Coordinates of C-alpha atoms and ligand atoms in Angstrom, one line a residue:
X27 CA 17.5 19.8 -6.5
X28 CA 17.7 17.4 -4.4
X29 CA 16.9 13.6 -5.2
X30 CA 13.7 12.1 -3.7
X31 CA 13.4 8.5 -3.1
X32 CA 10.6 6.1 -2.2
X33 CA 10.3 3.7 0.2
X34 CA 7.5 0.9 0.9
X35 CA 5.6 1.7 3.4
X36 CA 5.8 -2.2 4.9
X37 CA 9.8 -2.1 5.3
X38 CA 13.1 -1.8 5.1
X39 CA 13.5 -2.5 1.2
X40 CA 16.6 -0.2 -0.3
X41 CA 14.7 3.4 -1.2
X42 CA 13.8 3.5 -4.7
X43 CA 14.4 6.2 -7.2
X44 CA 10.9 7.8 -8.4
X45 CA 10.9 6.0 -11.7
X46 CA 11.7 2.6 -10.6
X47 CA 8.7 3.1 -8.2
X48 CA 6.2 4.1 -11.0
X49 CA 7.3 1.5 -13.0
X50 CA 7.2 -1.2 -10.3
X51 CA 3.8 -0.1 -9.2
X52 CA 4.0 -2.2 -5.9
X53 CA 6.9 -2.5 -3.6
X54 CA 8.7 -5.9 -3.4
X55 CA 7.1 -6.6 0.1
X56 CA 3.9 -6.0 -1.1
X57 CA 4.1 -2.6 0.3
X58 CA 2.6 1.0 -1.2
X59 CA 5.8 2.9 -2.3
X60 CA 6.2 6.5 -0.5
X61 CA 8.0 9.6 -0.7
X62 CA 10.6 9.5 2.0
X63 CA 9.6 13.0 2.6
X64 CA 6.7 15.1 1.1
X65 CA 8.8 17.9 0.0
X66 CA 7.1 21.7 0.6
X67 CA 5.6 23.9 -2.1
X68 CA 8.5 25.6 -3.5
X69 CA 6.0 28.4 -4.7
X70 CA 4.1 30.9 -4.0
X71 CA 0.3 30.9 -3.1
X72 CA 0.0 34.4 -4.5
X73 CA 1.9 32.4 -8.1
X74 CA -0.9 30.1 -8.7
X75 CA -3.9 32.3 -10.4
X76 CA -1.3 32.9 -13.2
X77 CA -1.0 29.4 -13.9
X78 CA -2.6 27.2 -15.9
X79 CA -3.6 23.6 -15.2
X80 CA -0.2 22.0 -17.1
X81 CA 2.1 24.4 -15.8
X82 CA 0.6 23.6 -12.1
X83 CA 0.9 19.9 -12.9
X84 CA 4.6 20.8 -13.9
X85 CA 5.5 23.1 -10.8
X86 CA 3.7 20.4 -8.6
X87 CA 5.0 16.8 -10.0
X88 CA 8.7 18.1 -10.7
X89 CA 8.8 18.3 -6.9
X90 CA 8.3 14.4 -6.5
X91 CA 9.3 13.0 -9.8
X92 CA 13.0 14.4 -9.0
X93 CA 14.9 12.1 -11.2
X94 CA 13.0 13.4 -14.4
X95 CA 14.3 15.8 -16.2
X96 CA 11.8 19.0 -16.4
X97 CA 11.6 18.7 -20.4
X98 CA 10.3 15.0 -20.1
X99 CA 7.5 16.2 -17.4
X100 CA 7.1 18.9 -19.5
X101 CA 6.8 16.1 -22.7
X102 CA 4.5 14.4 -20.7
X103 CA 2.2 17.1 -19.2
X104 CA 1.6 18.5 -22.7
X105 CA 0.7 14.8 -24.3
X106 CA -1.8 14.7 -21.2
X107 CA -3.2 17.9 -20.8
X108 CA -2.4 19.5 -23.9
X109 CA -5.9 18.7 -25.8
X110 CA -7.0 16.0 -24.4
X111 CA -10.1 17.6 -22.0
X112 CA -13.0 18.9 -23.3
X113 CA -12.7 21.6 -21.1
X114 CA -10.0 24.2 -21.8
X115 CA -9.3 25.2 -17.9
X116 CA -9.2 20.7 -18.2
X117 CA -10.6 21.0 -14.2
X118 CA -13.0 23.9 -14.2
X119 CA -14.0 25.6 -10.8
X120 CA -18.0 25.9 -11.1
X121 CA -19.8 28.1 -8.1
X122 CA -23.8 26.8 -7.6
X123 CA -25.7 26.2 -4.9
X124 CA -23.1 28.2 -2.2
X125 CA -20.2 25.6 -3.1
X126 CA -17.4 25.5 -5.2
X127 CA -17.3 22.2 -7.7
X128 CA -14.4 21.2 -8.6
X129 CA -15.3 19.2 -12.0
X130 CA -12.3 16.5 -12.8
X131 CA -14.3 15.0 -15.5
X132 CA -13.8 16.7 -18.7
X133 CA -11.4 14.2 -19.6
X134 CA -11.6 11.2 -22.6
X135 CA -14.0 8.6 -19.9
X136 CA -15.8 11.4 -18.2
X137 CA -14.7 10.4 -14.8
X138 CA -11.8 11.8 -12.6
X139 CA -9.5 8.4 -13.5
X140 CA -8.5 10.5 -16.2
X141 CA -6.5 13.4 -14.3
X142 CA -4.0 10.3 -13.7
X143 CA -4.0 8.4 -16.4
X144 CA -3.8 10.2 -19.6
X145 CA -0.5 10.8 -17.8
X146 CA 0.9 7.4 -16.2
X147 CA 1.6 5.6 -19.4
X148 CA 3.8 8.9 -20.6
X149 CA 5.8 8.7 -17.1
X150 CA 6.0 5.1 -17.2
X151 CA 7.3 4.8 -20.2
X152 CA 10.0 7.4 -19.4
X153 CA 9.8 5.3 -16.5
X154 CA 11.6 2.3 -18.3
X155 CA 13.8 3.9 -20.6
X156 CA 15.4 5.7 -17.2
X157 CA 15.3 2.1 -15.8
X158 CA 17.5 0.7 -19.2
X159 CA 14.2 -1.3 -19.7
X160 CA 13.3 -2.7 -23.5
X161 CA 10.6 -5.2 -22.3
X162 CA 6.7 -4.6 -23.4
X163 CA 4.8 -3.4 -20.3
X164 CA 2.1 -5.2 -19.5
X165 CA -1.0 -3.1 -17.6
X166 CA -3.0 -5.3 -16.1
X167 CA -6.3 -4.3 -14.5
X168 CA -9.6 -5.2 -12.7
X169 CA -12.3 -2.6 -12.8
X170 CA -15.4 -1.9 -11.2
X171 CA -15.8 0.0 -14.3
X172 CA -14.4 3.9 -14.6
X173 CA -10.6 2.7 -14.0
X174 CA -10.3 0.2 -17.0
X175 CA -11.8 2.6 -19.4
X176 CA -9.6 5.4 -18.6
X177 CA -6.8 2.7 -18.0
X178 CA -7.6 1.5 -21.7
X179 CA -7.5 5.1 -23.4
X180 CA -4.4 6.2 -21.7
X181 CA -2.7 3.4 -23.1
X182 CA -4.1 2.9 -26.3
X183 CA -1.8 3.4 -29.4
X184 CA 1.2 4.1 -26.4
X185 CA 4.2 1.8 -28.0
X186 CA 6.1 -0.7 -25.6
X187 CA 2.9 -1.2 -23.7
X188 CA -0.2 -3.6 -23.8
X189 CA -2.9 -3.0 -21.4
X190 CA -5.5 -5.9 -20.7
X191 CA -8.5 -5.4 -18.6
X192 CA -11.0 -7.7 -16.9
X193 CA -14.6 -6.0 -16.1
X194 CA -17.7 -7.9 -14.2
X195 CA -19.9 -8.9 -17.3
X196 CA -22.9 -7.8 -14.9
X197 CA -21.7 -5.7 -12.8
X198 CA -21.0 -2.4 -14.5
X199 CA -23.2 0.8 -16.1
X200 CA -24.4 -0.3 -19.8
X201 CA -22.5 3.1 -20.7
X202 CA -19.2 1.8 -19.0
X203 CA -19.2 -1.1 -20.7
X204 CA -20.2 0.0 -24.0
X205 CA -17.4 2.8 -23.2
X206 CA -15.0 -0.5 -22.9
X207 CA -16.2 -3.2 -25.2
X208 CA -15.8 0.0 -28.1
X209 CA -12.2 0.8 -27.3
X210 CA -10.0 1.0 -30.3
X211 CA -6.4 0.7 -30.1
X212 CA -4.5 -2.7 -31.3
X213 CA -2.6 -2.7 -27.8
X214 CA -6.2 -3.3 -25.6
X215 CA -7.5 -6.3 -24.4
X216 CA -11.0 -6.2 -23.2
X217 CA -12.4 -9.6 -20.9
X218 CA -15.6 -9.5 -18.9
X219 CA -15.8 -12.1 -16.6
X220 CA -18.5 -14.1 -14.9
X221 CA -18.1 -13.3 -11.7
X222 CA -18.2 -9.6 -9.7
X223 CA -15.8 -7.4 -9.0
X224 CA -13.9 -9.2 -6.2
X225 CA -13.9 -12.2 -8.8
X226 CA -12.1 -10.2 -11.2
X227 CA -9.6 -8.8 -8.4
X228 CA -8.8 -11.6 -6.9
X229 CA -7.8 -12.7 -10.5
X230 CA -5.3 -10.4 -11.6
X231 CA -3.7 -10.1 -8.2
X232 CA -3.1 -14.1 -8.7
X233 CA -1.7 -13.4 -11.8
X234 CA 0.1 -10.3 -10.8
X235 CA 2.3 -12.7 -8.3
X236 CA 2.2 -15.5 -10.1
X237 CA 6.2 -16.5 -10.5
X238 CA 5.5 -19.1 -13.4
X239 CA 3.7 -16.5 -15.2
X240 CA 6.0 -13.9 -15.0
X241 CA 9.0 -16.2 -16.0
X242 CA 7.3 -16.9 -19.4
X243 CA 6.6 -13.3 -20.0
X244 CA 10.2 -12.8 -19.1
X245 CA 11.2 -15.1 -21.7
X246 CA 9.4 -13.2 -24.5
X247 CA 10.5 -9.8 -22.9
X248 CA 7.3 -8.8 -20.9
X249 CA 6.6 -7.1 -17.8
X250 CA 3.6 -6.5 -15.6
X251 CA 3.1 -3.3 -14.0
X252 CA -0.1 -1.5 -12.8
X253 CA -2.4 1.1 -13.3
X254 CA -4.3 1.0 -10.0
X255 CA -3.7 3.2 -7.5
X256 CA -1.7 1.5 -6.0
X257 CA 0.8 3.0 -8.4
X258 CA 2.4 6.2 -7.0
X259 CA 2.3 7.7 -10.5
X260 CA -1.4 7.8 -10.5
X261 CA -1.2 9.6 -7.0
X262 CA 1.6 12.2 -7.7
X263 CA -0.8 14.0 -10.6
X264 CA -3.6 14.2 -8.6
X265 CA -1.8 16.7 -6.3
X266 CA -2.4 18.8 -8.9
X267 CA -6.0 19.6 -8.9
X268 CA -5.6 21.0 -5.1
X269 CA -3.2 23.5 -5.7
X270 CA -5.0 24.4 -9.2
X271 CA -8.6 25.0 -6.9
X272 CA -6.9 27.0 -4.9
X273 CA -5.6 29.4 -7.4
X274 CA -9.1 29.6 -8.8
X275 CA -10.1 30.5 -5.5
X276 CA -7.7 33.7 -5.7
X277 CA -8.1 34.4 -9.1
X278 CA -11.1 35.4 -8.6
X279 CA -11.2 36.7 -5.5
X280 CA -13.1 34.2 -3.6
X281 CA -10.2 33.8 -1.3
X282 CA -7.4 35.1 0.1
X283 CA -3.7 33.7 0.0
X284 CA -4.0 32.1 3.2
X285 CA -7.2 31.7 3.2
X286 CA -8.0 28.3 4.7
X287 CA -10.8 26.1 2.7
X288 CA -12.0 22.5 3.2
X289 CA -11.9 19.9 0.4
X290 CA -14.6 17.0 0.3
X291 CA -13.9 14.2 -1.5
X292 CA -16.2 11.0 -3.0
X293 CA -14.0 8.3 -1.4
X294 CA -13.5 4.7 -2.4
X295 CA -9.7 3.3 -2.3
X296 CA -8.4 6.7 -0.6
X297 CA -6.2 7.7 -3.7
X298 CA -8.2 11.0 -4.7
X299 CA -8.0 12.2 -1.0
X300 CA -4.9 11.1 -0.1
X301 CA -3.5 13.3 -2.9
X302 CA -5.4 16.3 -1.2
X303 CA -3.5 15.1 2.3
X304 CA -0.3 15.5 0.0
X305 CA -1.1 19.0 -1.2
X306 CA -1.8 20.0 2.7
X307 CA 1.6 18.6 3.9
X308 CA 3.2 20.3 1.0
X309 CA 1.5 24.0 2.7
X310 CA -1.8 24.5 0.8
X311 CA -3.6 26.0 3.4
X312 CA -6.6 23.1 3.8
X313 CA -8.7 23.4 6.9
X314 CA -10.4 19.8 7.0
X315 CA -10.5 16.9 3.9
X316 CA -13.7 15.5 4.3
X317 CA -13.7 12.2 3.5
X318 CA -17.2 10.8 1.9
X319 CA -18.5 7.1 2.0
X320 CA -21.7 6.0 0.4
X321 CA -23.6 3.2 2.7
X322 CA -20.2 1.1 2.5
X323 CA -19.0 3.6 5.6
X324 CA -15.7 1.4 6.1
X325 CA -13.8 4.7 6.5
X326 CA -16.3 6.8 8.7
X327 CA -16.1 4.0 11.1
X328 CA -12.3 3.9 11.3
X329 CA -12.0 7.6 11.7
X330 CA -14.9 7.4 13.7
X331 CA -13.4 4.9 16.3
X332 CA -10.0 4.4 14.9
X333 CA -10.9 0.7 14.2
X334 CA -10.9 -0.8 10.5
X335 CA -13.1 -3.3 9.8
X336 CA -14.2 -5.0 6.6
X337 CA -16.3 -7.7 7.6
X338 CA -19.5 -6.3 7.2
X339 CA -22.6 -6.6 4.5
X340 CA -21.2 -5.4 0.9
X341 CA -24.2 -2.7 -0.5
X342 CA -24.0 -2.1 -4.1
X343 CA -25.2 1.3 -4.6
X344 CA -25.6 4.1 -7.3
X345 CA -22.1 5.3 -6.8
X346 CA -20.4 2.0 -7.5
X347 CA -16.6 3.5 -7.9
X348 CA -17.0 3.9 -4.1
X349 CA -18.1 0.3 -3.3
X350 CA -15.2 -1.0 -2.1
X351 CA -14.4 -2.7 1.5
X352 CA -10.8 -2.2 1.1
X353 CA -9.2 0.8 0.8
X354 CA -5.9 0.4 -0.7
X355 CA -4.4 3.7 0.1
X356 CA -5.4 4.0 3.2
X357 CA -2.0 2.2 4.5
X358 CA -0.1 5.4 2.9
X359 CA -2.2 7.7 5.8
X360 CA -1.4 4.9 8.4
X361 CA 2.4 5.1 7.2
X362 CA 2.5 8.9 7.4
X363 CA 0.5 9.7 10.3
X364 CA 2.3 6.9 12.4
X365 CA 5.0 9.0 11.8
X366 CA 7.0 7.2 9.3
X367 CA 6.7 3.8 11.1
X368 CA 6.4 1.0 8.6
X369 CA 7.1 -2.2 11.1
X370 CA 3.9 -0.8 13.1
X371 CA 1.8 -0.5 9.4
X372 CA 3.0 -3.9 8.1
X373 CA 1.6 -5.1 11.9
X374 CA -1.6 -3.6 10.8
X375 CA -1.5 -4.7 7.5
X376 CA -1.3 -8.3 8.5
X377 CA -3.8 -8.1 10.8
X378 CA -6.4 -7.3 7.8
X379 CA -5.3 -9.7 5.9
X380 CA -5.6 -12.3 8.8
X381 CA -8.6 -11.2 10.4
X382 CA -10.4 -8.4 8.2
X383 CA -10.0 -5.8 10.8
X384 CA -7.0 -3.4 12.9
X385 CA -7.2 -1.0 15.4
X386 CA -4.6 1.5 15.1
X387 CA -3.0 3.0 18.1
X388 CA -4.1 6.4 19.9
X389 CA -1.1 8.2 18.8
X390 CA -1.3 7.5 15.1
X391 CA -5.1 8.5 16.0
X392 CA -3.9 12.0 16.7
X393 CA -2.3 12.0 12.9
X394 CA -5.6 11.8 11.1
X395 CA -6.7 15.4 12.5
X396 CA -6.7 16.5 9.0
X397 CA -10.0 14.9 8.2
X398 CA -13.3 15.1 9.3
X399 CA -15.4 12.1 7.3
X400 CA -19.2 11.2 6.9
X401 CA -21.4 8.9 4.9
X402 CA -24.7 9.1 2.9
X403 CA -27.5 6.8 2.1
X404 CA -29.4 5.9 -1.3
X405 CA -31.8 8.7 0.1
X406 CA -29.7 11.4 1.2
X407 CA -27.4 10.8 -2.2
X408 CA -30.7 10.9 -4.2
X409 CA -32.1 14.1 -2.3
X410 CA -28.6 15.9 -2.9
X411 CA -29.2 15.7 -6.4
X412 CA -32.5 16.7 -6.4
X413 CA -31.7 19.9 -4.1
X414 CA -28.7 20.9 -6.2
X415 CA -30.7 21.1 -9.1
X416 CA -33.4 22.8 -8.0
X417 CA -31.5 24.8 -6.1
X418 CA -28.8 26.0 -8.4
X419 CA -30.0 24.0 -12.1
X420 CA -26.5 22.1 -11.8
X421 CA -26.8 18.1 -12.7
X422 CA -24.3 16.3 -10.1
X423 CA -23.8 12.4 -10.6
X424 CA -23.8 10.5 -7.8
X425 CA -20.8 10.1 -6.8
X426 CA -20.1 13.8 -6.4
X427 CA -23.7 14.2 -4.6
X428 CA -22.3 11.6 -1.5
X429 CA -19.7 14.4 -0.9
X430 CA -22.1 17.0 -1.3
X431 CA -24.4 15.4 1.1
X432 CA -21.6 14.8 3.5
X433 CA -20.3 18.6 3.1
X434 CA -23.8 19.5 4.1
X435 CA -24.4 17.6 7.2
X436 CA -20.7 18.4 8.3
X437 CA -21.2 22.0 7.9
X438 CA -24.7 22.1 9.8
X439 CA -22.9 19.9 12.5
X440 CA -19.8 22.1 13.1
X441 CA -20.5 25.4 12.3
X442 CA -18.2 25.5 9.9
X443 CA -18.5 27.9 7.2
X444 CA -15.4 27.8 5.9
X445 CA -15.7 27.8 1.8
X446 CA -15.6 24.4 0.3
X447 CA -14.6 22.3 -2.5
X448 CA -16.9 19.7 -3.5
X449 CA -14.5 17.1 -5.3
X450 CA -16.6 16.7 -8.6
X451 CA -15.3 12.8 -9.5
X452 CA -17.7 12.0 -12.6
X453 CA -20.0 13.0 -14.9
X454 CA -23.6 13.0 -14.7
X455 CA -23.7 11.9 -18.3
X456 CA -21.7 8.6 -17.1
X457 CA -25.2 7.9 -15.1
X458 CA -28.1 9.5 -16.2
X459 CA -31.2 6.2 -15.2
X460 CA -29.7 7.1 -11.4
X461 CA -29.3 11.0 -11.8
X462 CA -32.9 11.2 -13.6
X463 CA -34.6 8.8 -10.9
X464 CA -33.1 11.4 -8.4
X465 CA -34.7 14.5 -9.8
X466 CA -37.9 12.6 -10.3
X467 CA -37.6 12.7 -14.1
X468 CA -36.6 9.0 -14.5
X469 CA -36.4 6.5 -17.7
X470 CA -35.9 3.6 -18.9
X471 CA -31.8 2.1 -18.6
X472 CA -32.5 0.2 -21.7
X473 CA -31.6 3.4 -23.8
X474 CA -28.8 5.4 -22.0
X475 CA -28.1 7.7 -24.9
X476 CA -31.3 8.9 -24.9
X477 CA -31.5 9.4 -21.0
X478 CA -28.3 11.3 -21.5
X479 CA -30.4 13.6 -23.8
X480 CA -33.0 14.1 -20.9
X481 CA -29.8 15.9 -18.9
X482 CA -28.4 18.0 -21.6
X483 CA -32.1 19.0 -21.7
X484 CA -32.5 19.7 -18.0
X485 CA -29.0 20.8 -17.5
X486 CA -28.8 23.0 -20.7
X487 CA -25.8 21.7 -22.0
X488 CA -24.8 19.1 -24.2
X489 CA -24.2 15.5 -24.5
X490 CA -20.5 15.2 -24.0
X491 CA -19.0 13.2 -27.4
X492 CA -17.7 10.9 -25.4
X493 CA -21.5 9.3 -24.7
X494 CA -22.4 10.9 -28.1
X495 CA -20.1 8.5 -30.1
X496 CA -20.9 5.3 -28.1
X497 CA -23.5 4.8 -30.3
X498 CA -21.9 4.6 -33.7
X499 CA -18.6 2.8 -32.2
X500 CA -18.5 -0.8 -32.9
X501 CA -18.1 -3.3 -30.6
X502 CA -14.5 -4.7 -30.4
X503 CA -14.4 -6.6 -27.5
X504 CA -16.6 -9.6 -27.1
X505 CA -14.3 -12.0 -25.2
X506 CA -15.8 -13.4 -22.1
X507 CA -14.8 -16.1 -19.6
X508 CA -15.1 -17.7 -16.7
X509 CA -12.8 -16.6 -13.3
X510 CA -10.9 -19.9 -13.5
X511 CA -9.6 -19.2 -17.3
X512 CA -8.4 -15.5 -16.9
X513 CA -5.0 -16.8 -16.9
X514 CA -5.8 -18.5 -20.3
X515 CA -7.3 -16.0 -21.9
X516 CA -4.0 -13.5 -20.9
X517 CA -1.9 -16.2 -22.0
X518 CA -3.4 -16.8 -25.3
X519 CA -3.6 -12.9 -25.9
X520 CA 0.3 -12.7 -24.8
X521 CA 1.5 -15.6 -26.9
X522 CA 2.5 -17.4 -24.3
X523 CA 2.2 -21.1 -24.1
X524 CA -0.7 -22.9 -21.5
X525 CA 1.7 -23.3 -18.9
Ligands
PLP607 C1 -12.6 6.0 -8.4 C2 -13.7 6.9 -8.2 C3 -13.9 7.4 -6.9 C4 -13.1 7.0 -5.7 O1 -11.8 7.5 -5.7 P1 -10.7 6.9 -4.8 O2 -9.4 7.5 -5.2 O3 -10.7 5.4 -5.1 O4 -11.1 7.2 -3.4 C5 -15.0 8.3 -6.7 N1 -15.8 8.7 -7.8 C6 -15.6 8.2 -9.0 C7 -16.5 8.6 -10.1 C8 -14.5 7.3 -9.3 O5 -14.4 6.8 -10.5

């Protein structure tokens, strides 16, 4: 086969092989790395409702990870999906209320992070040994909370790698940060900050290009690399999911090969869709990718009016992993659809970072036909989950309800029927005050284990172990600081002198 390279979507840097782009994470000009081309499914449709979630993972990441060999995908598929889900099928395709849910959060956290990264650390680490690297890698992370958890159990216990993560001390679920403060493993580092999100951000992207910093890791053979996704190697397994839907779809008979079906997807920082844009370039036969905002509609306006603008009031809502101004992987659809152009992307990228805003050009406009996007309030998230229940007794968090409010406007609005995928991104469990308040059955926050039992109760299922065990785990993380010493703290946890 063929070798596939990447290349940073900013410029001209030489292409890099697939596993010096997972293990750098970013490009050197502060570019997102890219595959040069997005090589074509070289299966059949009509082969997918034979296979199982691994050996689609397999067929779909040995396509773009061309320089491994396929017994260390293989390796690294089986250590991922092998046992790790509670679920069996790992993403199970549930029909209720006339739509297809596609649940991606069976895994260790409970929220989609984990279709990534119970993989990255297994590809980066094969990563480095491709790459003749013997330094320790050092994950470093901000979360707004579902990231860092499933950042933290990926690479727990994984030798050769460290992973430290920074959390708002006030600005995450009490189950995400129990989740966090409880994580075992003597290779995780736990800090919440005082500060918010954009606090903690700002703080490990200082560090991240910090030259002083990285010289004395250097010195006692460490390395930063990244978990966000950013990193291509979270993007590349999320193709998955997309072809595995679709051969649900025609296993059992709800389509046929062909067939074309929409896709809508809780979006944030663009990685979970962008993967879907992936799977329709590589010929899955998606009609629209509906792209979902809560009331932080960043990305309705741009493909609304082609202008991108984050200067605007910042809503905190009850789908936090979505509240976010600036969506990162955005600049890989404004790479692609501009038709490969990165001078024109690094233009745009330097106008947000000067000004907060870009407009992108009409032509590049005509690139984004793939989606069709929408938003949804506090109401119309809350009323989704209220209907869905009611309607079908199926418990959506509400993350997954924004797309299933969006899905539902969009189809009243265009007439289209086509069958659809509703992109299920977390588990009700992970936020049972707001999914309880939204039926009208609602409790008190102070005591999230028992609201969880509330659900299990309403849903008729069961607490998933993950919640169940958070309250036996001891806490194991109880560092916190302030956003002028998170260099300290890393430094003292690193053994590296105070610089
Ligand atoms: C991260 C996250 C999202 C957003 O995904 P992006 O890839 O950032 O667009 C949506 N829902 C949940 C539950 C998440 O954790």
């Amino acid at each position: 086969m063929n070798q596939l390279l990447y290349k940073s979507t900013r410029g001209e840097e030489t292409p890099a092989t697939s596993a010096r782009a997972v293990l750098n994470g970013l490009a050197g000009d502060g570019g997102l790395y890219v595959p040069v081309e997005i090589p074509r499914a070289d299966f059949a449709l009509t082969e997918l409702p034979a296979m199982s979630y691994a050996q689609t993972a397999l067929r779909v990441m040995r396509l773009f990870l061309t320089d491994y060999s396929d017994e260390e995908l293989q390796r690294a598929v089986q250590a991922a999906y092998g046992d790790k889900f509670a679920d069996p099928e790992v993403a199970p395709l549930v029909n209720r209320s006339g739509a297809w849910f596609l649940e991606l959060f069976h895994g260790p956290t409970l929220a989609f992070k984990d279709m990534a990264l119970t993989i990255l650390p297994h590809l980066l680490v094969t990563a480095a040994q491709k790459c003749g690297e013997d330094r320790e890698i050092v994950i470093l992370t901000a979360t707004s909370g579902d990231t860092g958890k499933a950042a933290l159990e990926g690479f727990a216990g994984v030798a050769g790698t460290r992973v430290v993560v920074y959390f708002p001390e006030h600005g995450v679920s009490s189950i995400q940060k129990r989740q966090m403060t409880t994580q075992e493993g003597e290779n995780t580092h736990v800090i919440g900050i005082v500060g918010n999100f954009d606090d903690a951000q700002a703080g490990v992207k200082k560090m991240l290009a910090d030259k002083a910093l990285a010289a004395a890791m250097a010195a006692r053979r460490q390395m930063f690399s990244s978990a966000n996704s950013i990193n291509i190697g979270r993007l590349i397994p999320q193709v998955t999911y997309y072809f595995y839907a679709y051969g649900r779809l025609l296993a059992s008979g709800e389509a046929r090969p062909g067939e074309e079906v929409n896709f809508a997807v809780p979006t944030g920082n663009f990685g979970n869709i962008l993967a879907g844009y992936y799977a329709r370039c590589m010929g899955l036969p998606v009609r629209k990718l509906i792209c979902a905002s809560n009331s932080n509609k960043v990305l309705f306006d741009f493909f609304a009016t082609g202008i991108y603008d984050q200067n605007r009031e910042f809503f905190t809502t009850m789908s936090p992993s979505m509240d976010i101004l600036v969506s990162s992987n955005l600049e890989r659809l404004l790479y692609h659809a501009g038709g490969g152009d990165a001078a024109q992307t690094a233009n745009l990228m330097r106008s947000l970072s000067a000004s907060g805003r870009y407009r992108v050009p009409e032509s590049l406009r005509e690139g984004l036909d793939a989606f069709s996007s929408g938003f949804a309030t506090e109401a119309e998230t809350a009323l989704a989950i209220k209907d869905v229940f009611e309607s079908g007794r199926y418990v959506m968090d509400p993350h997954t309800a924004v797309a299933f409010s969006v899905w539902r406007h969009y189809r009243r609005q265009t007439g289209d029927h086509s069958k659809t995928v509703i992109v299920s991104t977390a588990s009700p469990y992970k936020f049972p005050a707001d999914v309880l308040a939204s039926i009208g059955a609602g409790g008190d926050d102070r005591d999230p284990l028992a609201l969880a039992e509330k659900i299990a109760v309403l849903a008729g299922g069961r607490v998933p172990r993950a919640v169940r065990e958070l309250g036996q785990k001891p806490v194991r993380h109880r560092t916190v600081c302030r956003k002028e010493d998170m260099e300290a703290v890393l430094r003292s946890i690193l053994g590296l002198n105070s610089g």
